[in-house]
Amino acid sequence: MLNTYDFPEFAYVQSEEQKTGNPVRHTVIVVGAGPVGLTAALDFAAQGLNVVVLDDNNTVSVGSRAVCYAKRPLEIWDRLGVGARMIDKGVGWKLGRVFLRDEEVYTFDLLPEDGHKIPAFINLQQYYLEEYMVEACEKSPHIDLRWKHKVVSLHQHDDHVELAVETPDGIFTMEAGWLLACDGANSDVRRMVGAEFTGQFFQDRFLIADIVMKADFPTERWFWFDPDFHRGQSALLHKQSDDVWRLDFQLGWDSDPEVEKRPENIIPRVKAMIGDDVEFELEWASVYQFACRRIDQFRHGRVLFAGDAAHQVSPFGARGANTGVQDIDNLSWKLAAVVKGDAPLALLDTYHGERAYAADDNLLNSTRSTDFITPKNGASKRFRNAVLSLAKTAPFARPLVNSGRLSTPTPYLDSPLNTPDDGEWNGKMRPGTCAADAPISVDGRPGWFLDLLTGGFALLALGVAAEPVDAGAFSPKLIALGTDFDDPDGLVSTRYDAGGGALYLIRPDQHVAARWRNFDAEAVKAAISRATAGAIR
Amino acid sequence: MSLTFEPNIESPDDFYELLTDAQRDLSDEDANDMNARLVLILANQVGSLADLKMAIEAAK
């Protein structure tokens, strides 16, 4: 199959509970060992929860599938100890070019701001990402990965979920206090609980092909509307690691996926795109169609949903896996607090509130990109072509060109967990926003601001005298500028608008919960109470 | 000259969705008729003959 990658085969092991036939009540079971399920396992383990992961297969993703990983998920993986390896192996990029026919009409630069540990975007084949996370899971005493375990039915009780699970040794019963479904867009678990999954289907098909070539194309995202080599459709070229390149061809609704998948039909398309004289090998290809849809509720009783199982988007904008990983970032501290009895169930319901809001934002962006790329009627196509033909000479048309709005975190601006601002603030760090990184130094050694924010709530004091606040299980770690870290470049102060002194309460998922200009212990406690759905009084 | 070719549309993606959604269920002919009306409405907003001339040239 692939020339550049050897697929690991993970061992199936019959569990003790299947051997003995005595069900064990697990704290959390995750269904699906894809990027989102594996992230969940690592994050739950980081919260001190024991977790069992069930996957019906015994290897990583076949084919590169998800390719573009954005800054925020990489920051989450960095917090979980697997980010550096992904960034090392991945290909960084920031420039995108858009062509109409064979003419460049528009170039965008992601313009990553300096002074962040994590790059704006990397491209990496999904199988590497999964392999690295599986290795990290195997090292954790909290994580039990079980391959060739397929959930065949489930039954909800008041305080647990009962599962029938099929393995090569037959069917047995498992129990979980909580079940997290990360089993993808065609989620069996979602079907089993009878959840609604509605939205818009798009009548179009796309061919994706991974090829290996030593070519001097730059590491940029190239997107064509109506290219000369593939008239009337769109096409995309993007580099991954190991000299593997992702090609994407819009095919139209009338195409036959089985015919299009044949190498003898793919190879001429590739040659037309990259040139007859470039040598390449075809690694993997797939034909896909897509929908933009979301689950009705992210929690159904004791069953939770994350990633594609909860929301499916078009691939334009890299909003699939990137969003799913942020679901986990939001869920893990809340679930841990509820499991440990530190917070009420109401905290877990804010998982739906915040992540459904983010999913809707992703769906909106993804639907708009799809409408631009594949216009639905003559009028829409006329405007699309007008925008593209004006874009080359008229700068105003460029912001209207939509070949995918790339994934950025959706701030939870209306979340009930936020304490509204009192007074005037500048900059981006409004309550509900994920905390910006910045270079710092600790004891004279260079470091990164986000690395200070681990393991619970934090109270960040920038030029404000603050004292430790007792909020029980949610007592924040006090991090004071000048005591715990220094800000040699002044970027923490700038990004957090700390000129006149500032105090921030930051959630365990590194999102701003509240901010003040002065320290008041009672105000901090009230904000923690609010950010935990009333866990403390 | 006050006609600008620099980006000036508030929330470009919102605008584009509004525009294309307005014609989603129209026939080509109805959409063309609507576009003609839209051009005239926006031309009135621009007002200046010199600017309108410039816009017409740019669109040719």
Coordinates of C-alpha atoms in Angstrom, one line a residue:
Chain A
M1 CA 0.0 0.0 0.0
L2 CA 1.8 3.1 1.2
N3 CA 5.5 3.5 0.2
T4 CA 6.4 6.0 2.9
Y5 CA 4.7 4.5 5.9
D6 CA 4.5 1.1 7.7
F7 CA 1.3 0.6 9.5
P8 CA 1.7 -0.6 13.1
E9 CA -0.6 -3.5 14.1
F10 CA -1.8 -3.2 17.7
A11 CA -2.3 -6.4 19.6
Y12 CA -5.8 -7.5 20.5
V13 CA -5.8 -8.7 24.1
Q14 CA -8.8 -10.4 25.7
S15 CA -9.7 -8.5 28.8
E16 CA -10.1 -10.0 32.2
E17 CA -13.7 -8.9 32.4
Q18 CA -14.5 -10.8 29.2
K19 CA -12.6 -13.9 30.4
T20 CA -14.4 -14.0 33.7
G21 CA -17.7 -12.7 32.5
N22 CA -17.8 -10.3 35.5
P23 CA -18.5 -6.7 34.3
V24 CA -16.3 -4.0 35.8
R25 CA -17.7 -0.5 36.2
H26 CA -15.3 1.8 34.4
T27 CA -15.1 5.5 35.2
V28 CA -15.1 6.6 31.5
I29 CA -15.1 4.6 28.3
V30 CA -14.1 6.3 25.0
V31 CA -15.4 4.8 21.8
G32 CA -13.0 5.4 18.8
A33 CA -9.2 5.7 18.8
G34 CA -9.0 8.5 16.1
P35 CA -7.5 11.9 16.7
V36 CA -10.3 13.0 19.0
G37 CA -10.7 9.8 21.0
L38 CA -7.0 9.5 21.6
T39 CA -6.8 13.2 22.7
A40 CA -9.7 12.5 25.1
A41 CA -7.8 9.6 26.6
L42 CA -4.7 11.7 27.1
D43 CA -6.6 14.6 28.6
F44 CA -8.8 12.5 30.9
A45 CA -5.6 10.8 32.1
A46 CA -4.0 14.2 32.7
Q47 CA -7.1 15.0 34.9
G48 CA -6.4 11.8 36.9
L49 CA -9.3 9.8 35.4
N50 CA -8.9 6.2 34.4
V51 CA -10.1 5.6 30.9
V52 CA -10.7 2.7 28.6
V53 CA -10.6 3.3 24.9
L54 CA -12.4 0.9 22.6
D55 CA -11.7 0.7 18.8
D56 CA -13.1 -1.7 16.3
N57 CA -9.8 -1.8 14.3
N58 CA -6.2 -2.5 15.3
T59 CA -4.2 0.1 13.4
V60 CA -4.0 3.9 12.7
S61 CA -5.9 5.8 10.1
V62 CA -5.5 4.3 6.6
G63 CA -4.5 7.1 4.2
S64 CA -3.5 10.6 5.3
R65 CA -7.1 11.9 5.7
A66 CA -7.0 14.9 8.0
V67 CA -3.9 16.9 7.0
C68 CA -3.9 20.5 8.3
Y69 CA -3.6 21.0 12.1
A70 CA -4.1 24.5 13.5
K71 CA -2.4 26.4 16.3
R72 CA -5.0 25.8 19.1
P73 CA -5.2 22.0 18.8
L74 CA -1.4 21.9 18.6
E75 CA -1.3 23.9 21.9
I76 CA -3.6 21.4 23.5
W77 CA -1.5 18.5 22.3
D78 CA 1.6 20.4 23.6
R79 CA -0.1 20.6 27.0
L80 CA -0.6 16.8 26.7
G81 CA 3.0 16.2 25.9
V82 CA 2.6 15.1 22.2
G83 CA 2.7 18.4 20.4
A84 CA 6.5 18.8 19.9
R85 CA 6.7 15.5 18.0
M86 CA 3.9 16.5 15.7
I87 CA 5.4 19.9 14.9
D88 CA 8.9 18.3 14.4
K89 CA 7.5 15.8 11.9
G90 CA 5.0 18.1 10.2
V91 CA 5.4 20.7 7.6
G92 CA 4.9 24.3 8.6
W93 CA 3.2 26.7 6.2
K94 CA 1.6 30.1 6.1
L95 CA 1.1 31.1 2.5
G96 CA -1.9 30.3 0.3
R97 CA -2.3 31.1 -3.4
V98 CA -5.6 31.2 -5.2
F99 CA -5.8 30.8 -9.0
L100 CA -8.5 31.4 -11.5
R101 CA -7.8 29.3 -14.6
D102 CA -3.9 29.4 -14.7
E103 CA -3.6 33.0 -13.4
E104 CA -2.9 33.9 -9.8
V105 CA -5.6 36.2 -8.5
Y106 CA -5.0 36.3 -4.8
T107 CA -2.4 35.4 -2.2
F108 CA -3.1 35.2 1.5
D109 CA -0.6 35.0 4.3
L110 CA -1.7 33.6 7.6
L111 CA 0.7 36.2 9.1
P112 CA 1.4 34.4 12.3
E113 CA 2.1 36.9 15.0
D114 CA 5.6 36.6 16.5
G115 CA 6.1 35.5 20.0
H116 CA 4.1 32.2 20.1
K117 CA 5.5 28.8 20.9
I118 CA 3.2 27.0 18.4
P119 CA 3.1 27.7 14.6
A120 CA -0.1 28.9 12.9
F121 CA -0.5 25.6 10.9
I122 CA 1.3 22.4 10.2
N123 CA 0.4 19.7 7.7
L124 CA 0.9 16.1 8.8
Q125 CA -0.6 12.8 7.8
Q126 CA -3.3 11.6 10.2
Y127 CA -1.5 8.3 10.7
Y128 CA 1.5 9.9 12.2
L129 CA -0.6 11.9 14.6
E130 CA -2.5 8.8 15.8
E131 CA 0.7 6.8 16.1
Y132 CA 2.3 9.4 18.4
M133 CA -0.8 9.6 20.5
V134 CA -1.1 5.8 20.8
E135 CA 2.5 5.6 22.0
A136 CA 1.7 8.3 24.6
C137 CA -1.4 6.4 25.7
E138 CA 0.5 3.2 26.1
K139 CA 2.9 4.9 28.5
S140 CA 0.1 6.2 30.7
P141 CA -1.0 4.0 33.7
H142 CA -4.5 5.6 33.5
I143 CA -5.2 4.5 29.9
D144 CA -6.3 1.1 28.7
L145 CA -6.4 0.8 24.9
R146 CA -8.5 -2.1 23.7
W147 CA -8.3 -2.9 20.0
K148 CA -10.8 -5.0 18.0
H149 CA -13.5 -4.0 20.5
K150 CA -16.8 -3.0 18.7
V151 CA -19.7 -1.6 20.6
V152 CA -22.8 -3.4 19.3
S153 CA -25.5 -2.1 21.7
L154 CA -25.9 0.1 24.7
H155 CA -28.4 0.6 27.4
Q156 CA -28.6 3.7 29.6
H157 CA -29.2 3.5 33.4
D158 CA -29.4 6.4 35.9
D159 CA -25.8 6.2 37.0
H160 CA -24.1 4.3 34.2
V161 CA -24.1 2.9 30.7
E162 CA -24.2 -0.8 29.9
L163 CA -22.5 -1.9 26.7
A164 CA -22.4 -5.0 24.7
V165 CA -19.0 -5.2 23.1
E166 CA -17.9 -7.6 20.4
T167 CA -14.3 -8.9 20.1
P168 CA -12.7 -11.9 18.3
D169 CA -13.7 -13.9 21.5
G170 CA -17.4 -13.0 21.2
I171 CA -19.7 -10.5 22.9
F172 CA -19.4 -9.4 26.5
T173 CA -20.9 -6.7 28.8
M174 CA -19.0 -3.6 29.9
E175 CA -20.2 -0.8 32.2
A176 CA -19.1 2.9 32.3
G177 CA -20.0 5.8 34.5
W178 CA -19.7 7.9 31.4
L179 CA -19.3 7.0 27.7
L180 CA -17.7 9.4 25.3
A181 CA -18.5 8.7 21.6
C182 CA -15.6 9.7 19.3
D183 CA -16.6 7.3 16.6
G184 CA -16.8 9.7 13.7
A185 CA -19.4 11.1 11.3
N186 CA -21.1 7.7 10.9
S187 CA -21.2 7.2 14.7
D188 CA -22.9 4.0 15.8
V189 CA -23.2 5.3 19.3
R190 CA -25.2 8.3 18.0
R191 CA -27.6 5.9 16.2
M192 CA -27.9 3.8 19.3
V193 CA -29.0 6.7 21.5
G194 CA -31.4 7.9 18.8
A195 CA -29.8 11.4 18.6
E196 CA -30.8 13.7 15.7
F197 CA -28.0 14.6 13.3
T198 CA -29.3 17.2 10.8
G199 CA -27.9 19.8 8.4
Q200 CA -27.2 20.3 4.8
F201 CA -25.9 17.7 2.3
F202 CA -23.8 18.8 -0.7
Q203 CA -24.3 17.2 -4.0
D204 CA -20.8 17.1 -5.1
R205 CA -17.9 14.6 -5.1
F206 CA -14.2 15.1 -4.5
L207 CA -11.2 12.9 -5.3
I208 CA -8.3 13.1 -2.9
A209 CA -5.0 11.6 -3.8
D210 CA -1.7 11.4 -1.9
I211 CA 1.3 11.3 -4.2
V212 CA 5.1 11.0 -3.4
M213 CA 7.2 13.4 -5.5
K214 CA 10.4 15.2 -5.2
A215 CA 9.2 18.5 -6.7
D216 CA 10.2 22.0 -6.1
F217 CA 6.7 23.3 -5.5
P218 CA 6.9 25.6 -2.5
T219 CA 5.3 24.6 0.8
E220 CA 2.2 26.6 0.2
R221 CA -1.5 25.9 -0.2
W222 CA -2.5 26.3 -3.9
F223 CA -6.1 26.4 -4.8
W224 CA -7.5 26.6 -8.3
F225 CA -10.9 27.7 -9.5
D226 CA -11.7 26.3 -12.9
P227 CA -8.0 25.5 -13.7
D228 CA -7.0 24.8 -17.3
F229 CA -6.0 21.2 -16.3
H230 CA -9.4 20.5 -14.7
R231 CA -11.9 22.7 -16.4
G232 CA -15.1 23.7 -14.6
Q233 CA -14.1 22.3 -11.2
S234 CA -11.7 23.2 -8.4
A235 CA -8.4 21.7 -7.3
L236 CA -6.0 21.9 -4.4
L237 CA -2.3 21.1 -3.9
H238 CA -0.7 20.9 -0.4
K239 CA 2.5 19.4 1.0
Q240 CA 2.7 16.9 3.9
S241 CA 5.8 15.3 5.4
D242 CA 8.0 12.7 3.7
D243 CA 7.5 14.4 0.3
V244 CA 3.9 13.3 0.3
W245 CA 1.6 15.8 -1.4
R246 CA -2.2 16.0 -1.0
L247 CA -4.1 16.6 -4.2
D248 CA -7.8 17.3 -4.2
F249 CA -10.0 17.4 -7.3
Q250 CA -13.7 18.4 -7.4
L251 CA -15.5 15.9 -9.6
G252 CA -19.1 16.9 -9.7
W253 CA -22.2 15.0 -8.6
D254 CA -22.5 12.9 -11.7
S255 CA -19.1 11.2 -11.4
D256 CA -18.8 7.6 -10.5
P257 CA -16.6 7.1 -7.3
E258 CA -15.6 3.6 -8.2
V259 CA -14.4 4.6 -11.6
E260 CA -12.6 7.7 -10.4
K261 CA -10.7 5.8 -7.7
R262 CA -8.9 3.6 -10.3
P263 CA -5.2 4.5 -10.7
E264 CA -5.5 4.6 -14.5
N265 CA -8.1 7.5 -14.1
I266 CA -6.2 9.3 -11.3
I267 CA -2.8 9.3 -12.9
P268 CA -3.8 11.4 -15.9
R269 CA -5.4 14.0 -13.7
V270 CA -2.3 14.2 -11.5
K271 CA -0.1 14.6 -14.6
A272 CA -2.3 17.4 -15.9
M273 CA -1.9 19.2 -12.6
I274 CA 1.8 18.8 -11.9
G275 CA 3.2 18.4 -15.4
D276 CA 4.1 15.4 -17.5
D277 CA 7.8 15.4 -16.7
V278 CA 7.5 15.2 -12.9
E279 CA 8.0 11.7 -11.5
F280 CA 5.6 10.6 -8.8
E281 CA 4.1 7.6 -7.1
L282 CA 0.4 7.3 -6.1
E283 CA 0.2 6.4 -2.4
W284 CA -3.5 6.6 -1.6
A285 CA -6.7 7.9 -3.0
S286 CA -10.3 8.2 -1.9
V287 CA -13.5 9.8 -3.3
Y288 CA -15.7 11.6 -0.8
Q289 CA -18.8 13.7 -0.5
F290 CA -19.8 15.6 2.5
A291 CA -22.5 17.2 4.6
C292 CA -22.5 20.0 7.2
R293 CA -24.5 18.9 10.2
R294 CA -24.6 18.8 14.0
I295 CA -26.0 16.6 16.7
D296 CA -29.0 17.9 18.7
Q297 CA -27.4 17.6 22.1
F298 CA -23.7 16.9 22.9
R299 CA -24.9 15.0 26.0
H300 CA -27.6 12.3 26.0
G301 CA -27.9 11.0 29.6
R302 CA -24.5 9.4 30.4
V303 CA -23.4 9.5 26.8
L304 CA -21.3 12.4 25.5
F305 CA -20.3 13.2 21.9
A306 CA -17.2 14.9 20.5
G307 CA -15.6 15.4 17.1
D308 CA -17.2 14.3 13.9
A309 CA -19.7 12.2 15.9
A310 CA -21.1 15.5 17.1
H311 CA -20.5 17.7 14.1
Q312 CA -19.6 17.1 10.5
V313 CA -18.2 19.9 8.3
S314 CA -16.8 20.2 4.8
P315 CA -13.0 19.9 4.6
F316 CA -12.6 23.5 3.4
G317 CA -11.0 25.3 6.3
A318 CA -9.6 22.3 8.2
R319 CA -12.3 22.5 10.8
G320 CA -13.0 18.8 11.4
A321 CA -10.3 17.3 13.6
N322 CA -9.2 20.7 14.8
T323 CA -12.6 21.4 16.2
G324 CA -12.9 17.9 17.7
V325 CA -9.7 18.4 19.7
Q326 CA -11.1 21.6 21.1
D327 CA -14.3 19.8 22.2
I328 CA -12.0 17.6 24.4
D329 CA -10.2 20.6 25.8
N330 CA -13.5 22.0 26.9
L331 CA -15.0 18.7 28.2
S332 CA -12.1 17.0 30.1
W333 CA -11.9 19.4 33.1
K334 CA -15.6 19.6 33.4
L335 CA -16.1 15.8 33.3
A336 CA -13.3 15.3 35.8
A337 CA -14.9 17.8 38.2
V338 CA -18.3 16.1 37.9
V339 CA -16.8 12.5 38.2
K340 CA -14.9 13.6 41.3
G341 CA -18.0 15.1 42.8
D342 CA -16.5 18.6 42.9
A343 CA -19.0 20.2 40.5
P344 CA -22.7 19.8 39.7
L345 CA -24.0 18.1 36.5
A346 CA -24.9 21.6 35.3
L347 CA -21.2 22.2 34.6
L348 CA -21.2 19.3 32.1
D349 CA -24.2 20.9 30.3
T350 CA -22.1 23.9 29.6
Y351 CA -20.0 21.5 27.4
H352 CA -23.0 21.4 25.0
G353 CA -23.6 25.2 25.4
E354 CA -20.0 26.2 24.5
R355 CA -19.1 23.5 22.0
A356 CA -22.4 23.6 20.1
Y357 CA -21.9 27.3 19.8
A358 CA -18.4 26.7 18.4
A359 CA -19.7 23.9 16.1
D360 CA -22.3 26.3 14.7
D361 CA -19.6 28.8 14.0
N362 CA -17.6 26.2 12.2
L363 CA -20.6 24.9 10.3
L364 CA -21.4 28.5 9.1
N365 CA -17.9 29.1 7.9
S366 CA -17.6 25.7 6.3
T367 CA -21.0 26.0 4.6
R368 CA -20.1 29.4 3.2
S369 CA -16.8 28.2 1.8
T370 CA -18.6 25.2 0.2
D371 CA -21.2 27.5 -1.4
F372 CA -18.4 29.7 -2.9
I373 CA -16.4 26.7 -4.2
T374 CA -19.4 24.8 -5.5
P375 CA -22.1 27.4 -6.4
K376 CA -25.6 26.1 -6.1
N377 CA -27.2 27.9 -9.0
G378 CA -26.4 30.1 -12.0
A379 CA -26.7 33.4 -10.0
S380 CA -24.4 32.2 -7.3
K381 CA -21.8 31.0 -9.9
R382 CA -22.0 34.4 -11.6
F383 CA -21.2 36.3 -8.4
R384 CA -18.4 33.8 -7.6
N385 CA -16.8 34.3 -11.0
A386 CA -17.3 38.1 -10.7
V387 CA -15.5 38.1 -7.4
L388 CA -12.6 36.1 -8.8
S389 CA -12.3 38.1 -12.0
L390 CA -12.2 41.4 -10.0
A391 CA -9.9 40.0 -7.3
K392 CA -6.7 40.4 -9.3
T393 CA -7.0 44.2 -9.8
A394 CA -9.6 45.3 -7.2
P395 CA -8.4 44.7 -3.6
F396 CA -12.0 45.0 -2.3
A397 CA -12.9 41.7 -3.9
R398 CA -10.2 39.7 -2.2
P399 CA -11.8 39.4 1.2
L400 CA -14.8 37.9 -0.7
V401 CA -12.7 35.1 -2.2
N402 CA -13.5 32.0 -0.1
S403 CA -11.4 28.9 -0.7
G404 CA -11.8 27.9 2.9
R405 CA -11.7 30.1 6.1
L406 CA -9.0 28.4 8.1
S407 CA -9.8 27.1 11.6
T408 CA -9.4 29.5 14.5
P409 CA -10.8 29.0 18.0
T410 CA -14.3 30.3 18.5
P411 CA -14.4 32.5 21.6
Y412 CA -17.3 31.6 24.0
L413 CA -18.3 35.2 24.3
D414 CA -21.8 34.5 25.5
S415 CA -21.0 31.7 27.9
P416 CA -22.7 31.7 31.3
L417 CA -19.4 30.7 32.8
N418 CA -17.9 34.1 32.0
T419 CA -18.0 37.0 34.4
P420 CA -18.8 40.1 32.3
D421 CA -16.2 42.8 32.1
D422 CA -16.5 45.8 34.4
G423 CA -14.6 48.8 32.9
E424 CA -12.7 49.4 29.7
W425 CA -10.3 46.8 28.2
N426 CA -8.3 46.8 25.0
G427 CA -7.0 43.8 23.0
K428 CA -8.4 40.3 22.4
M429 CA -8.5 38.7 25.9
R430 CA -12.2 39.1 26.5
P431 CA -13.8 36.5 28.9
G432 CA -14.5 33.3 26.9
T433 CA -11.4 33.7 24.7
C434 CA -8.6 31.2 24.8
A435 CA -5.5 32.7 26.4
A436 CA -2.8 34.1 24.1
D437 CA 0.7 32.7 24.4
A438 CA 3.8 35.0 24.8
P439 CA 7.5 34.5 25.4
I440 CA 8.4 34.8 29.1
S441 CA 11.4 34.0 31.3
V442 CA 11.4 31.9 34.5
D443 CA 14.4 32.3 36.8
G444 CA 16.2 33.9 33.8
R445 CA 15.5 31.0 31.5
P446 CA 13.3 31.6 28.4
G447 CA 10.0 29.9 28.3
W448 CA 6.4 30.3 27.2
F449 CA 3.4 31.8 29.0
L450 CA 0.9 29.0 28.2
D451 CA 3.3 26.4 29.8
L452 CA 2.5 28.1 33.1
L453 CA -1.2 27.4 32.7
T454 CA -1.5 23.7 33.6
G455 CA -3.6 21.6 36.0
G456 CA -6.5 23.8 37.1
F457 CA -7.7 27.4 37.4
A458 CA -5.0 30.1 37.4
L459 CA -5.0 33.6 38.8
L460 CA -2.7 35.7 36.7
A461 CA -1.5 38.9 38.4
L462 CA 0.1 41.5 36.2
G463 CA 1.2 44.4 38.2
V464 CA -1.6 43.8 40.8
A465 CA -0.9 42.6 44.3
A466 CA -2.9 39.4 44.7
E467 CA -3.1 36.8 47.4
P468 CA -4.0 33.1 47.2
V469 CA -7.8 32.5 47.1
D470 CA -9.3 29.4 48.8
A471 CA -11.9 27.9 46.4
G472 CA -11.7 24.3 47.6
A473 CA -11.0 21.9 44.7
F474 CA -10.9 24.9 42.3
S475 CA -8.4 27.0 44.2
P476 CA -6.5 28.8 41.5
K477 CA -2.7 28.7 41.1
L478 CA -1.5 32.2 41.7
I479 CA 0.9 33.3 38.9
A480 CA 2.4 36.7 39.5
L481 CA 4.5 38.7 37.1
G482 CA 7.8 39.6 38.7
T483 CA 7.6 36.7 41.1
D484 CA 6.8 33.6 39.1
F485 CA 7.8 34.8 35.7
D486 CA 9.2 37.8 33.9
D487 CA 8.0 39.4 30.7
P488 CA 11.2 40.5 29.0
D489 CA 9.6 41.5 25.7
G490 CA 6.5 43.1 27.3
L491 CA 4.2 40.9 25.2
V492 CA 2.3 39.4 28.1
S493 CA 1.5 42.9 29.3
T494 CA 0.5 44.0 25.8
R495 CA -1.6 41.0 24.9
Y496 CA -3.4 41.1 28.3
D497 CA -3.8 44.9 28.3
A498 CA -2.0 45.1 31.6
G499 CA -0.7 48.7 31.4
G500 CA -2.7 49.8 34.4
G501 CA -2.4 46.5 36.2
A502 CA -4.6 43.5 35.4
L503 CA -5.8 40.3 37.2
Y504 CA -7.1 37.4 35.1
L505 CA -8.9 34.2 36.2
I506 CA -8.1 31.5 33.6
R507 CA -10.0 28.2 33.4
P508 CA -8.3 24.8 33.3
D509 CA -8.8 24.8 29.5
Q510 CA -6.8 28.0 29.2
H511 CA -9.8 30.3 28.5
V512 CA -10.3 33.6 30.2
A513 CA -13.1 33.4 32.8
A514 CA -12.9 36.9 34.3
R515 CA -10.6 39.9 34.7
W516 CA -10.3 42.9 36.9
R517 CA -8.0 45.9 37.5
N518 CA -7.7 45.2 41.2
F519 CA -7.6 42.2 43.6
D520 CA -10.8 41.4 45.5
A521 CA -10.8 37.8 46.9
E522 CA -14.6 37.7 47.1
A523 CA -14.9 38.8 43.4
V524 CA -12.4 36.0 42.5
K525 CA -14.4 33.4 44.4
A526 CA -17.7 34.6 42.8
A527 CA -16.1 34.3 39.4
I528 CA -14.8 30.7 40.2
S529 CA -18.3 29.8 41.4
R530 CA -19.7 31.1 38.1
A531 CA -17.1 29.4 36.0
T532 CA -17.9 26.0 37.7
A533 CA -21.7 26.3 37.4
G534 CA -22.0 27.0 41.2
A535 CA -19.5 24.3 42.4
I536 CA -18.4 26.5 45.2
R537 CA -20.4 29.0 47.3
Chain B
M1 CA -12.5 60.6 -7.0
S2 CA -14.1 58.9 -4.0
L3 CA -14.7 55.5 -5.6
T4 CA -12.7 53.0 -3.6
F5 CA -11.3 49.7 -4.7
E6 CA -9.9 49.0 -1.2
P7 CA -11.8 46.6 1.0
N8 CA -14.8 48.6 2.5
I9 CA -17.5 46.0 2.9
E10 CA -18.4 45.3 6.5
S11 CA -18.2 41.5 7.3
P12 CA -17.5 40.3 3.7
D13 CA -18.6 36.7 4.4
D14 CA -22.0 37.9 5.9
F15 CA -22.6 40.1 2.9
Y16 CA -21.8 37.4 0.4
E17 CA -24.1 35.0 2.0
L18 CA -26.9 37.6 2.1
L19 CA -26.4 38.3 -1.6
T20 CA -26.3 34.7 -2.9
D21 CA -29.0 33.5 -0.5
A22 CA -31.3 36.2 -1.9
Q23 CA -31.0 34.5 -5.4
R24 CA -30.8 30.9 -4.3
D25 CA -34.3 30.0 -5.5
L26 CA -34.5 32.4 -8.4
S27 CA -34.4 31.5 -12.1
D28 CA -31.5 33.0 -14.1
E29 CA -33.7 35.6 -15.6
D30 CA -35.2 36.6 -12.3
A31 CA -31.7 36.8 -10.8
N32 CA -30.6 39.0 -13.6
D33 CA -33.6 41.3 -13.2
M34 CA -32.8 41.6 -9.5
N35 CA -29.2 42.4 -10.2
A36 CA -30.2 45.2 -12.5
R37 CA -32.4 46.7 -9.8
L38 CA -29.5 46.2 -7.3
V39 CA -27.1 48.0 -9.6
L40 CA -29.4 51.0 -9.9
I41 CA -30.0 51.2 -6.1
L42 CA -26.3 51.1 -5.4
A43 CA -25.6 53.5 -8.3
N44 CA -27.9 56.0 -6.6
Q45 CA -25.9 55.6 -3.4
V46 CA -22.7 56.3 -5.2
G47 CA -24.2 59.4 -7.0
S48 CA -21.2 60.9 -8.6
L49 CA -21.2 60.5 -12.4
A50 CA -17.4 60.3 -12.5
D51 CA -17.4 57.5 -9.9
L52 CA -20.1 55.6 -11.7
K53 CA -18.2 56.0 -15.0
M54 CA -15.1 54.6 -13.2
A55 CA -17.1 51.7 -11.8
I56 CA -18.5 50.8 -15.2
E57 CA -15.0 50.9 -16.8
A58 CA -13.7 48.6 -14.0
A59 CA -16.5 46.1 -14.5
K60 CA -16.2 45.9 -18.3

